[in-house]
Every structure is written in C-alpha cells, then in structure tokens.
Short mmCIF file of C-alpha atoms and ligand atoms in Angstrom, two decimals:
data_model
loop_
_atom_site.label_atom_id
_atom_site.label_comp_id
_atom_site.label_asym_id
_atom_site.label_seq_id
_atom_site.Cartn_x
_atom_site.Cartn_y
_atom_site.Cartn_z
CA MET A 1 46.71 -47.93 43.01
CA ALA A 2 49.14 -45.61 41.28
CA GLU A 3 47.44 -42.45 39.67
CA GLN A 4 47.19 -42.64 35.95
CA VAL A 5 49.81 -40.49 34.21
CA PHE A 6 48.52 -38.40 31.21
CA ASP A 7 50.49 -36.49 28.57
CA TYR A 8 48.54 -33.36 29.31
CA ASP A 9 46.09 -32.09 31.88
CA LEU A 10 44.00 -30.51 29.14
CA PHE A 11 43.87 -31.20 25.41
CA VAL A 12 41.75 -28.58 23.55
CA ILE A 13 40.42 -29.48 20.08
CA GLY A 14 39.77 -26.28 18.21
CA ALA A 15 41.66 -23.00 18.44
CA GLY A 16 38.81 -20.60 18.18
CA SER A 17 37.45 -18.05 20.69
CA GLY A 18 36.40 -20.70 23.27
CA GLY A 19 39.32 -23.01 22.86
CA VAL A 20 42.02 -20.40 22.94
CA ARG A 21 40.62 -18.76 26.00
CA ALA A 22 40.31 -22.07 27.87
CA SER A 23 43.88 -23.04 26.82
CA ARG A 24 45.36 -19.79 28.06
CA ILE A 25 43.51 -19.63 31.35
CA ALA A 26 44.13 -23.35 32.13
CA ALA A 27 47.81 -22.83 31.39
CA SER A 28 47.83 -19.77 33.59
CA HIS A 29 46.50 -22.07 36.39
CA GLY A 30 49.62 -24.17 35.96
CA ALA A 31 48.00 -26.88 33.72
CA ARG A 32 49.96 -28.62 31.04
CA VAL A 33 47.90 -27.88 27.90
CA ALA A 34 47.91 -28.64 24.31
CA VAL A 35 45.63 -27.44 21.51
CA ALA A 36 44.98 -28.83 18.09
CA GLU A 37 43.69 -26.70 15.09
CA GLU A 38 43.12 -28.14 11.60
CA TYR A 39 42.76 -24.74 9.89
CA ARG A 40 44.14 -21.48 11.38
CA ILE A 41 44.51 -20.43 14.93
CA GLY A 42 41.88 -17.80 15.80
CA GLY A 43 38.77 -19.73 14.61
CA THR A 44 35.71 -18.42 12.83
CA CYS A 45 35.45 -15.12 14.55
CA VAL A 46 38.95 -13.96 13.80
CA ILE A 47 39.73 -15.79 10.57
CA ARG A 48 36.45 -15.90 8.57
CA GLY A 49 33.64 -14.30 10.67
CA CYS A 50 33.10 -11.32 12.92
CA VAL A 51 36.43 -9.51 12.52
CA PRO A 52 36.95 -9.66 8.67
CA LYS A 53 33.16 -9.02 8.26
CA LYS A 54 33.27 -5.93 10.47
CA LEU A 55 36.20 -4.57 8.46
CA LEU A 56 34.28 -5.16 5.26
CA VAL A 57 31.36 -3.24 6.74
CA TYR A 58 33.69 -0.29 7.57
CA GLY A 59 35.18 -0.51 4.03
CA SER A 60 31.83 -0.45 2.34
CA HIS A 61 30.40 2.30 4.67
CA PHE A 62 32.77 4.81 2.97
CA ALA A 63 30.28 4.75 0.06
CA GLU A 64 27.57 6.46 2.18
CA GLU A 65 30.09 8.82 3.75
CA LEU A 66 31.45 9.91 0.34
CA GLN A 67 27.92 10.24 -1.07
CA ASP A 68 27.01 12.56 1.84
CA ALA A 69 30.33 14.43 1.84
CA ALA A 70 29.15 17.05 -0.72
CA ASN A 71 26.44 18.30 1.56
CA TYR A 72 29.29 19.00 4.03
CA GLY A 73 31.21 20.90 1.52
CA TRP A 74 33.66 18.35 0.32
CA THR A 75 34.34 17.60 -3.38
CA VAL A 76 35.72 14.31 -3.87
CA GLU A 77 36.71 13.62 -7.48
CA LYS A 78 37.23 10.43 -9.32
CA MET A 79 35.83 8.07 -6.78
CA HIS A 80 36.77 4.53 -7.32
CA PHE A 81 36.54 1.37 -5.43
CA ASP A 82 39.11 -1.48 -5.71
CA TRP A 83 37.96 -4.79 -4.24
CA PRO A 84 41.33 -6.59 -4.20
CA THR A 85 42.79 -3.73 -2.28
CA LEU A 86 40.12 -3.94 0.51
CA ARG A 87 40.07 -7.80 0.36
CA ASP A 88 43.80 -8.07 0.74
CA ALA A 89 44.10 -5.51 3.44
CA VAL A 90 41.42 -7.37 5.39
CA LEU A 91 43.28 -10.67 4.89
CA ARG A 92 46.50 -9.15 6.06
CA ASP A 93 44.77 -7.98 9.20
CA VAL A 94 43.48 -11.61 9.61
CA ASP A 95 47.09 -12.72 9.37
CA ARG A 96 48.11 -10.24 12.06
CA LEU A 97 45.46 -11.63 14.48
CA ASN A 98 46.32 -15.10 13.58
CA ALA A 99 49.89 -14.28 14.63
CA ALA A 100 48.73 -12.57 17.77
CA TYR A 101 46.60 -15.53 18.78
CA THR A 102 49.57 -17.93 18.22
CA THR A 103 51.93 -15.73 20.25
CA THR A 104 49.39 -15.74 23.02
CA LEU A 105 49.45 -19.60 23.09
CA GLU A 106 53.25 -19.60 22.86
CA ASN A 107 53.66 -17.10 25.70
CA ASN A 108 51.32 -19.33 27.85
CA LYS A 109 53.36 -22.38 27.00
CA VAL A 110 50.49 -24.08 25.30
CA GLU A 111 51.59 -26.70 22.93
CA ARG A 112 50.14 -26.40 19.35
CA PHE A 113 49.30 -29.18 16.86
CA LEU A 114 48.45 -27.73 13.53
CA GLU A 115 46.46 -30.73 12.44
CA ARG A 116 42.99 -32.42 12.81
CA ALA A 117 42.47 -34.14 16.11
CA THR A 118 39.78 -36.74 16.94
CA ILE A 119 38.57 -38.33 20.17
CA ALA A 120 39.93 -41.91 20.54
CA GLY A 121 38.61 -42.51 24.05
CA PRO A 122 37.66 -40.80 27.26
CA ASN A 123 41.19 -39.69 27.87
CA ALA A 124 42.76 -40.06 24.41
CA VAL A 125 43.10 -37.89 21.38
CA ARG A 126 44.30 -39.06 17.93
CA LEU A 127 46.24 -36.61 15.75
CA ALA A 128 45.27 -37.20 12.15
CA GLY A 129 48.48 -35.79 10.62
CA SER A 130 51.06 -37.65 12.52
CA GLY A 131 48.90 -40.70 13.50
CA ARG A 132 50.02 -40.23 17.06
CA GLU A 133 47.79 -40.80 20.00
CA VAL A 134 48.09 -38.64 23.11
CA THR A 135 46.34 -38.84 26.53
CA ALA A 136 44.81 -36.06 28.61
CA ARG A 137 43.16 -35.82 32.05
CA HIS A 138 40.55 -33.57 30.48
CA ILE A 139 39.56 -32.90 26.78
CA LEU A 140 37.72 -29.91 25.59
CA VAL A 141 35.93 -29.84 22.31
CA ALA A 142 35.56 -26.40 20.98
CA THR A 143 35.30 -26.96 17.30
CA GLY A 144 32.67 -24.37 16.51
CA ALA A 145 30.09 -24.56 13.77
CA TRP A 146 30.16 -24.94 10.03
CA PRO A 147 27.95 -23.27 7.32
CA VAL A 148 24.88 -25.28 6.45
CA MET A 149 24.53 -25.85 2.59
CA PRO A 150 20.94 -26.90 1.80
CA ASP A 151 20.62 -29.82 -0.64
CA PHE A 152 19.60 -28.60 -4.10
CA PRO A 153 21.07 -29.33 -7.57
CA GLY A 154 23.94 -26.92 -8.40
CA ASN A 155 24.78 -26.06 -4.72
CA GLU A 156 28.36 -26.67 -5.72
CA HIS A 157 28.27 -23.30 -7.54
CA CYS A 158 27.38 -21.47 -4.32
CA ILE A 159 29.70 -20.04 -1.86
CA THR A 160 29.26 -19.63 2.00
CA SER A 161 30.75 -17.15 4.47
CA ASN A 162 34.00 -19.22 4.46
CA GLU A 163 34.71 -18.33 0.86
CA VAL A 164 33.22 -14.88 0.57
CA PHE A 165 36.25 -13.12 2.04
CA HIS A 166 38.42 -14.42 -0.81
CA LEU A 167 36.33 -13.55 -3.90
CA GLU A 168 38.57 -12.92 -6.94
CA GLN A 169 36.34 -10.02 -8.12
CA LEU A 170 33.48 -8.06 -6.77
CA PRO A 171 30.35 -9.70 -8.24
CA ARG A 172 28.06 -7.31 -10.29
CA ARG A 173 24.89 -9.26 -9.22
CA VAL A 174 24.77 -11.23 -5.89
CA VAL A 175 21.87 -13.58 -4.87
CA ILE A 176 22.06 -14.42 -1.09
CA GLY A 177 20.11 -17.32 0.37
CA GLY A 178 18.86 -16.94 3.86
CA ALA A 179 17.78 -13.81 5.72
CA GLY A 180 19.66 -14.12 8.99
CA TYR A 181 22.66 -12.35 10.41
CA ILE A 182 25.17 -13.33 7.73
CA ALA A 183 22.71 -12.82 4.75
CA LEU A 184 21.71 -9.30 5.88
CA GLU A 185 25.31 -8.16 6.75
CA PHE A 186 26.72 -9.26 3.39
CA ALA A 187 23.62 -7.73 1.58
CA GLY A 188 24.57 -4.48 3.23
CA ILE A 189 28.21 -4.79 2.26
CA PHE A 190 27.72 -5.78 -1.40
CA ASN A 191 24.82 -3.21 -1.83
CA ALA A 192 27.02 -0.50 -0.45
CA LEU A 193 29.92 -1.48 -2.84
CA GLY A 194 27.55 -1.12 -5.86
CA CYS A 195 26.46 -4.73 -6.48
CA HIS A 196 22.86 -5.60 -7.20
CA VAL A 197 21.77 -7.72 -4.29
CA THR A 198 18.78 -10.09 -4.04
CA VAL A 199 18.03 -11.68 -0.66
CA VAL A 200 16.08 -14.93 -0.99
CA ASN A 201 14.43 -16.66 1.98
CA ARG A 202 12.41 -19.84 2.42
CA SER A 203 10.05 -18.02 4.83
CA GLU A 204 8.68 -14.44 5.03
CA THR A 205 10.65 -13.69 8.21
CA LEU A 206 13.87 -11.95 8.27
CA LEU A 207 16.10 -11.94 11.41
CA ARG A 208 13.86 -14.20 13.45
CA GLY A 209 14.24 -13.33 17.05
CA TYR A 210 14.71 -9.52 16.65
CA ASP A 211 11.84 -7.04 17.41
CA GLU A 212 9.36 -6.91 14.59
CA SER A 213 9.31 -3.14 14.22
CA LEU A 214 13.09 -3.01 13.72
CA ARG A 215 13.07 -5.83 11.21
CA ASP A 216 10.30 -3.84 9.19
CA ARG A 217 12.36 -0.77 9.38
CA LEU A 218 15.50 -2.54 8.09
CA LEU A 219 13.41 -4.13 5.26
CA GLN A 220 12.07 -0.71 4.31
CA ILE A 221 15.44 1.09 4.40
CA THR A 222 17.25 -1.57 2.55
CA MET A 223 14.70 -1.89 -0.15
CA ALA A 224 14.93 1.87 -0.69
CA ARG A 225 18.65 1.41 -0.98
CA GLY A 226 18.06 -1.04 -3.79
CA ILE A 227 18.19 -4.55 -2.13
CA GLU A 228 15.59 -6.84 -3.47
CA TYR A 229 13.80 -9.52 -1.48
CA LYS A 230 12.15 -12.79 -2.43
CA PHE A 231 10.30 -14.36 0.47
CA ASN A 232 8.81 -17.93 0.63
CA ALA A 233 11.04 -18.81 -2.26
CA PRO A 234 13.24 -21.97 -1.49
CA PHE A 235 16.04 -22.62 -3.96
CA GLU A 236 15.12 -25.31 -6.62
CA ARG A 237 18.45 -25.36 -8.46
CA VAL A 238 21.47 -23.30 -9.71
CA GLU A 239 22.73 -23.60 -13.18
CA GLN A 240 25.91 -22.16 -14.63
CA ARG A 241 25.51 -20.34 -17.89
CA ALA A 242 28.01 -20.40 -20.77
CA ASP A 243 29.18 -16.99 -19.76
CA GLY A 244 30.18 -18.14 -16.36
CA ALA A 245 27.15 -16.44 -14.54
CA PHE A 246 24.57 -18.39 -12.79
CA ASP A 247 20.71 -18.90 -13.10
CA VAL A 248 19.10 -19.33 -9.70
CA VAL A 249 15.83 -21.08 -10.04
CA LEU A 250 13.51 -20.59 -7.02
CA LYS A 251 10.46 -22.62 -6.27
CA GLY A 252 7.27 -21.02 -7.27
CA GLN A 253 8.98 -18.22 -9.16
CA PRO A 254 8.61 -18.27 -12.98
CA ASP A 255 11.83 -16.51 -13.86
CA PRO A 256 15.30 -17.41 -12.68
CA LEU A 257 17.52 -14.80 -10.98
CA CYS A 258 20.84 -14.08 -12.70
CA ALA A 259 23.90 -13.85 -10.52
CA ASP A 260 27.63 -13.63 -10.68
CA ALA A 261 27.88 -15.04 -7.08
CA VAL A 262 25.48 -16.92 -5.02
CA LEU A 263 26.14 -16.85 -1.28
CA ILE A 264 24.34 -19.33 0.97
CA ALA A 265 23.87 -18.17 4.64
CA THR A 266 21.26 -20.47 6.06
CA GLY A 267 22.58 -21.19 9.48
CA ARG A 268 25.69 -22.82 11.05
CA ARG A 269 25.63 -26.45 12.27
CA PRO A 270 27.85 -27.68 15.16
CA ASN A 271 31.15 -29.04 13.74
CA THR A 272 31.15 -32.60 14.96
CA ASP A 273 31.35 -34.79 11.95
CA GLY A 274 33.90 -37.51 12.36
CA LEU A 275 35.04 -36.24 15.68
CA GLY A 276 35.04 -39.77 17.27
CA LEU A 277 32.75 -38.73 20.16
CA GLU A 278 31.10 -42.23 20.00
CA ASN A 279 34.58 -43.49 21.18
CA ALA A 280 33.71 -41.85 24.58
CA GLY A 281 30.15 -42.90 24.64
CA ILE A 282 28.82 -39.47 23.76
CA THR A 283 25.61 -39.22 21.71
CA LEU A 284 25.04 -36.15 19.67
CA GLY A 285 21.87 -34.12 19.63
CA ALA A 286 19.46 -33.74 16.88
CA ARG A 287 21.50 -30.92 15.16
CA GLY A 288 24.64 -32.61 15.66
CA GLU A 289 25.56 -30.63 18.79
CA ILE A 290 27.39 -32.01 21.88
CA PRO A 291 24.94 -32.01 24.86
CA VAL A 292 26.55 -30.58 28.02
CA ASP A 293 25.44 -29.56 31.46
CA ALA A 294 25.61 -26.09 32.98
CA ASN A 295 29.35 -26.64 33.50
CA GLY A 296 30.00 -27.58 29.92
CA GLN A 297 30.62 -31.29 30.80
CA THR A 298 29.39 -33.95 28.46
CA SER A 299 28.09 -37.37 29.44
CA CYS A 300 31.72 -38.53 29.57
CA PRO A 301 33.12 -36.77 32.87
CA SER A 302 36.56 -36.19 31.24
CA ILE A 303 35.28 -34.61 28.11
CA HIS A 304 33.84 -31.02 27.94
CA ALA A 305 32.55 -28.72 25.16
CA VAL A 306 32.03 -24.99 24.84
CA GLY A 307 30.88 -22.56 22.18
CA ASP A 308 28.99 -23.08 19.07
CA VAL A 309 29.63 -26.85 19.03
CA THR A 310 27.10 -27.13 21.90
CA ASP A 311 24.52 -25.11 19.80
CA ARG A 312 23.36 -22.92 22.69
CA VAL A 313 24.13 -19.19 21.93
CA GLN A 314 26.26 -18.90 18.79
CA LEU A 315 28.13 -15.77 19.85
CA THR A 316 31.84 -15.28 20.29
CA PRO A 317 31.66 -13.56 23.83
CA ILE A 318 29.61 -16.53 25.05
CA ALA A 319 32.29 -19.03 23.78
CA ILE A 320 34.88 -17.06 25.47
CA ARG A 321 33.12 -16.92 28.78
CA GLU A 322 32.27 -20.59 28.61
CA GLY A 323 35.93 -21.51 27.89
CA HIS A 324 37.20 -19.19 30.69
CA ALA A 325 34.67 -20.58 33.29
CA LEU A 326 35.64 -24.13 32.38
CA ALA A 327 39.32 -23.59 32.73
CA ASP A 328 38.77 -21.79 36.09
CA ARG A 329 36.68 -24.70 37.41
CA LEU A 330 38.93 -27.56 36.19
CA PHE A 331 42.23 -25.92 37.22
CA GLY A 332 41.78 -22.77 39.19
CA GLY A 333 39.51 -24.12 41.87
CA ARG A 334 36.78 -21.49 40.95
CA GLN A 335 33.16 -22.17 40.13
CA THR A 336 31.42 -19.74 38.05
CA THR A 337 27.83 -20.08 36.94
CA LEU A 338 27.36 -18.43 33.60
CA ASP A 339 24.41 -16.18 33.24
CA TYR A 340 22.70 -16.25 29.85
CA ASP A 341 20.09 -13.71 30.51
CA CYS A 342 20.17 -10.33 28.69
CA ILE A 343 22.84 -11.01 26.17
CA PRO A 344 23.10 -8.10 23.84
CA SER A 345 23.45 -8.81 20.17
CA ALA A 346 23.67 -6.74 16.97
CA VAL A 347 23.35 -7.26 13.26
CA PHE A 348 25.86 -5.16 11.28
CA SER A 349 23.52 -4.51 8.48
CA GLN A 350 23.35 -1.11 6.91
CA PRO A 351 21.92 0.52 9.01
CA PRO A 352 22.80 -1.81 11.96
CA LEU A 353 20.33 -2.99 14.56
CA ALA A 354 20.98 -4.19 18.08
CA GLY A 355 18.98 -5.42 20.97
CA VAL A 356 18.95 -6.69 24.54
CA GLY A 357 16.35 -8.34 26.61
CA LEU A 358 12.75 -9.12 25.65
CA THR A 359 11.28 -7.98 22.29
CA GLU A 360 7.87 -6.57 22.49
CA ALA A 361 6.20 -9.76 21.38
CA GLN A 362 8.29 -11.76 23.88
CA ALA A 363 7.31 -9.34 26.72
CA ARG A 364 3.60 -9.50 25.90
CA GLU A 365 3.63 -13.23 25.84
CA ALA A 366 5.48 -13.38 29.29
CA PHE A 367 3.71 -10.46 30.96
CA GLY A 368 0.33 -10.18 29.10
CA GLY A 369 -1.03 -6.62 29.00
CA ASN A 370 1.16 -5.54 31.72
CA VAL A 371 3.82 -4.17 29.41
CA LYS A 372 4.48 -0.55 28.35
CA VAL A 373 6.34 0.19 25.16
CA TYR A 374 8.12 3.45 24.64
CA SER A 375 9.61 4.45 21.25
CA SER A 376 11.47 7.07 19.42
CA ASP A 377 11.24 7.27 15.65
CA PHE A 378 13.51 9.89 14.64
CA ARG A 379 15.71 11.09 11.82
CA PRO A 380 19.29 11.43 12.88
CA MET A 381 20.63 14.93 12.47
CA LYS A 382 23.47 13.67 10.28
CA ASN A 383 20.83 12.29 7.92
CA ILE A 384 18.64 15.26 7.92
CA PHE A 385 21.67 17.44 6.89
CA ALA A 386 22.77 14.97 4.22
CA HIS A 387 19.12 14.91 2.70
CA ARG A 388 19.01 11.32 3.68
CA PRO A 389 15.34 10.24 4.50
CA GLU A 390 16.33 7.21 6.72
CA ARG A 391 15.00 7.27 10.22
CA GLY A 392 16.22 5.48 13.30
CA LEU A 393 13.85 3.57 15.69
CA TYR A 394 14.52 2.92 19.35
CA LYS A 395 12.20 0.92 21.51
CA MET A 396 12.02 0.36 25.25
CA ILE A 397 10.06 -2.48 26.65
CA VAL A 398 8.97 -1.91 30.31
CA ASP A 399 7.27 -3.97 32.91
CA ALA A 400 4.27 -1.86 33.92
CA ALA A 401 4.05 -3.35 37.37
CA THR A 402 7.60 -2.68 38.42
CA ASP A 403 8.84 0.01 35.97
CA ARG A 404 11.80 -2.34 35.20
CA VAL A 405 13.30 -2.07 31.64
CA LEU A 406 12.84 -5.59 30.09
CA GLY A 407 14.39 -4.85 26.71
CA ILE A 408 15.91 -2.13 24.44
CA HIS A 409 16.01 -2.47 20.64
CA MET A 410 17.36 -0.01 18.33
CA ILE A 411 18.10 0.42 14.54
CA GLY A 412 20.02 3.40 13.34
CA PRO A 413 23.55 4.53 12.79
CA GLU A 414 25.91 3.22 15.53
CA ALA A 415 23.13 1.25 17.16
CA PRO A 416 25.54 -1.57 18.38
CA GLU A 417 27.94 1.03 19.91
CA ILE A 418 24.99 2.58 21.81
CA LEU A 419 23.34 -0.57 22.84
CA GLN A 420 26.33 -2.00 24.47
CA ALA A 421 26.15 0.66 27.13
CA ALA A 422 22.46 0.50 27.46
CA ALA A 423 22.65 -3.21 27.99
CA ILE A 424 24.38 -2.67 31.29
CA ALA A 425 21.30 -0.75 32.62
CA VAL A 426 19.04 -3.56 31.39
CA LYS A 427 21.15 -6.26 32.89
CA ALA A 428 21.32 -4.36 36.13
CA GLY A 429 17.53 -4.23 36.29
CA LEU A 430 17.23 -0.45 36.10
CA THR A 431 13.91 1.16 35.69
CA LYS A 432 12.28 3.63 33.24
CA ALA A 433 12.44 6.22 35.93
CA ASP A 434 16.14 5.56 36.12
CA PHE A 435 16.53 6.40 32.49
CA ASP A 436 14.19 9.34 32.73
CA ALA A 437 16.31 10.68 35.76
CA THR A 438 19.47 10.61 33.43
CA VAL A 439 20.19 13.95 31.77
CA ALA A 440 20.42 13.86 27.96
CA LEU A 441 23.83 14.16 26.33
CA HIS A 442 23.16 16.58 23.55
CA PRO A 443 23.23 16.56 20.58
CA SER A 444 23.46 12.70 20.20
CA MET A 445 21.39 9.87 18.84
CA ALA A 446 21.90 8.10 22.21
CA GLU A 447 20.02 10.79 24.05
CA GLU A 448 16.66 9.37 22.53
CA LEU A 449 17.21 6.63 25.17
CA VAL A 450 16.57 8.98 28.13
CA LEU A 451 13.86 11.21 26.29
CA MET A 452 11.26 8.59 25.54
CA ARG A 453 7.94 9.76 27.16
P1 NDP B 1 20.75 -17.36 11.02
O1 NDP B 1 20.34 -18.53 11.92
O2 NDP B 1 20.92 -15.96 11.55
O3 NDP B 1 19.79 -17.37 9.81
C1 NDP B 1 19.51 -18.44 9.05
C2 NDP B 1 18.61 -18.02 7.81
O4 NDP B 1 18.60 -19.11 6.95
C3 NDP B 1 17.27 -17.70 8.20
O5 NDP B 1 16.77 -16.67 7.37
C4 NDP B 1 16.49 -19.06 8.02
O6 NDP B 1 15.29 -18.85 7.64
C5 NDP B 1 17.24 -19.59 6.78
N1 NDP B 1 17.35 -21.07 6.79
C6 NDP B 1 17.59 -21.88 7.80
N2 NDP B 1 17.69 -23.18 7.32
C7 NDP B 1 17.45 -23.13 6.04
C8 NDP B 1 17.31 -24.14 5.05
N3 NDP B 1 17.60 -25.44 5.28
N4 NDP B 1 17.02 -23.79 3.79
C9 NDP B 1 16.83 -22.43 3.53
N5 NDP B 1 16.92 -21.51 4.41
C10 NDP B 1 17.22 -21.92 5.70
O7 NDP B 1 22.18 -17.96 10.32
P2 NDP B 1 23.40 -17.24 9.75
O8 NDP B 1 23.97 -18.38 8.90
O9 NDP B 1 23.14 -15.99 9.25
O10 NDP B 1 24.31 -17.08 11.04
C11 NDP B 1 24.60 -18.32 11.81
C12 NDP B 1 24.88 -17.87 13.25
O11 NDP B 1 26.16 -17.17 13.42
C13 NDP B 1 23.79 -16.86 13.74
O12 NDP B 1 22.78 -17.49 14.24
C14 NDP B 1 24.58 -16.08 14.82
O13 NDP B 1 24.39 -16.71 15.96
C15 NDP B 1 26.01 -16.12 14.29
N6 NDP B 1 26.38 -14.79 13.69
C16 NDP B 1 26.35 -13.75 14.56
C17 NDP B 1 26.64 -12.47 14.04
C18 NDP B 1 26.58 -11.18 14.86
O14 NDP B 1 26.47 -11.41 16.10
N7 NDP B 1 26.55 -10.03 14.36
C19 NDP B 1 27.16 -12.18 12.58
C20 NDP B 1 27.02 -13.53 11.92
C21 NDP B 1 26.70 -14.66 12.44
P3 NDP B 1 13.92 -18.91 8.69
O15 NDP B 1 14.08 -17.85 9.42
O16 NDP B 1 12.71 -18.98 7.79
O17 NDP B 1 14.11 -20.24 9.48
#
C-alpha cells in the first residue's frame, strides 16, 4: 500500500515558547513544518507575560533606588513618573521580540499561518480564517493557558494579565484578586509606582507551594511598604460608580473597596476550548488539560502537546524543553527524558523570592525528623546604608542522614539571580559540606549561602 502523503511533517498550533522551539528544532532536522498562531508570535511569555512583566518590575524598581539615592549623596530633583512612557517602551520591546521570533521561524523555513487553527482529525487541521484544511503526519498542540475569571456579578469590569500591560492610565487604587505569582508581582509593581494596592484572596495562603518563612517575610515587608491584604474574602460583586471607579464587594466584609482598576489573577486554565480535540478522540482532563504521556503524546498517536496546555508545570523553560525534546524524538532520532525534579522558580515581587527543591514542610513530610534547616536572616548592606529596615532570609534544607542539600529558598534583593546558580548545586546533589568548603565571595548577599552554620 502506498504511504499516505501529508502536506506537512509537523503542524504546530500555537507559536508560544513551546511551539516555536518545537517548530524550529523539527525544521532543523529537515521536517516540513507549519505553525498557526491566532494572536501574536511569541506567546504569553513574550507578548503578555514574563518579559513585559519583568520590564515593568525594572521600571517600578527605580522608585526604591531613587528614594535611597540621597543616602548615597545624590540629589534628584523633580522626580516624576510617566506611565504611558514606560508602557509604550515595554510594548515596543514586545514588538521587537515578536519580530525576532517571526524571523527565527522564517529563517528555519517554518510556514506561518496567522489565524486560528483547530483539529479536524488525527492528521487534519482546519484553518479558521481561510477555511482551508491541511494534513500533517504529526500535530503539536501548544496553545498554552488562559487567565481564569471567576464567576461573579460585575466581572466584566475586571481586567486580567492580558489587559494590564495596556492600561490607559496608572490607576490610583488597585484591587488585585488572587495571591499567587501574578497577583504579587503586579502588587509590587503598582505599589512601587505609587498606587494604593489591596490584595484580596479567597484563602489565607499566599504563594502556595513556597516556603512558609519566606511567604511570611514577603507579607511583612509588603505590608510595611503599604500593600493591604484581605484574606478569606472571595469576591461577591463589582459595581461601577457614576465617577467611573469601582466598588468591590467582598463576602463577609461590611465595606466595599473602592478601586480604579480591578485585576484578577486567580490562575490560568489550559487553552483548549473549541480546539476540536474530540475529532481525534482525545478526552480532556478535569481542568481542560490535554493528558499526555512522558513523551508528550496524547491518546491519539499522531497528536502531541507541550507546555501549559498539559497543565503540568506552568513555566516557560519547561515548555521550551518539552517542545525541544518532542522535535528531537519525532524528527532527530533522539530520545530525551525530561527531568522535572528540582525546577527552580521565582516570584518577581518586591523584594523577590526564589526557591529550588523541597521546602521545609515538604522535607519534614518526606524525611520525618531527619531534616536539618539552616538559615540566614540578614539585613543587606545596601539596605543598612539606605536606612531601609528590610531583611533578607535564606534557608537551606538538608537531609541529616546524607548531608545532601534538599532545597534552598531565599527572599531578598536579587534572589532569583543568586538562586539560579545555587540551583545547579542542589540539582547536582551537593552536600552542605560542599557549600561550607566554598570560600565566601565578600562582600555580597550570596555569600550567606556558604556561611550558614
Ligand atoms: P497562581 O496559581 O500562582 O495563584 C492563583 C491564586 O488565585 C491563588 O492565590 C489562589 O488561591 C487563587 N484562586 C485560584 N482559583 C480561584 C478562584 N476560583 N477564585 C478565587 N481565587 C482563586 O496563579 P497566577 O494566575 O498568579 O499565575 C498562573 C501561573 O502562571 C502560575 O501558576 C505560574 O505557573 C505562572 N507564572 C509564573 C511566573 C513566574 O515564574 N515568575 C509569573 C507569573 C505566572 P488559593 O491559594 O487559596 O488556592
């Protein structure tokens, strides 16, 4: 029987971190590749996530530097912040990256369809704009995730992380729903830019999954910086006032909060609505995710999925690795087993926090009493000099039986930059004695990592 002829070897739906990497690598192995994207090439991380967020963090952080500058002898007169200037500069950088990603696809001869695509069958993709149907030996779904908007009256007045980068004006008062990554990162940005920020969460936990001592420290510091918190306070409704501002009514709270913008950051759901996966016999999981095996293959052997749409680890570097490994396996004859152990992560709050490996609570659950915890609670030199009371906190969790470092968690200036290097040691299985044997690099904050006794 003659072999079936397909239009493409690989058709990728979604040109975000995972999809672009898979397209580029598959094409470099000689595959004929096409990618469809309904919004902008680059995906969440580049267009409306990690990258523009980090630029806003940098932009807002000048407030602290400028406040502290006087102690270092600088006189800065007529300080003024202009939101449209920062916003537009950030959006221009997003345009630059969008163009760079597009060029990468072009250079690798990946055909691009700037329209929505859905699955029409195990080897068929329907292009919504043109109505065309194309065939592919393999299809990769890399459509990412989408912000969850809880159901309450007036939620149409609220924005999500999709819209926050485009605000016309800087809101004077911001209410943020949720107390996860996005909520606390934007709480830090708006607070530093001079807005009044209230973080509202349905539970009394912020940053679930991070070490408790660090979360407590972040809460203390951010409250001292003027951020207000309302815990155990689900949204009841949001109403618009005659003056254009909003009343945010919370369950169990007598007085509404008044806000000029309400940002909802209550998690992100896999972006699978209307994708047509049922046409290939694929059943979605409880959160709308695409179930896949360790290789990223769905229940339909010709259809694969990587990144947030699989709802495993919602982090850019993971989507990139998954996309790369898939392309290598399908077209490069190379099998890579991804290792999800010891993934470092950070929250770009102000101050930022970062962690790798087990938290103290997780280690105690796994190892019982056989865990040693070392910590350094210190005031960075830069803060002392600037009369800033904020203290950093580093924690090292060690297996008492083997001396192996199980986790490192830190909050303080530059914590993510320092943790990335420390994560190599944790991943490599180094011991506390290895840290002790390393000479301190003085004066630095990072030296605390080798001085914990
Ligand atoms: P998170 O999962 O970090 O936090 C969600 C927050 O919303 C929690 O406080 C949670 O409360 C609350 N919540 C969840 N569901 C509801 C609901 N139905 N009603 C009210 N509150 C609710 O989500 P984010 O949106 O902040 O971020 C999404 C993902 O994006 C993250 O998980 C992360 O993987 C990724 N991301 C990573 C970043 C980074 O690496 N720096 C930056 C930004 C995003 P509770 O804890 O009580 O459940």
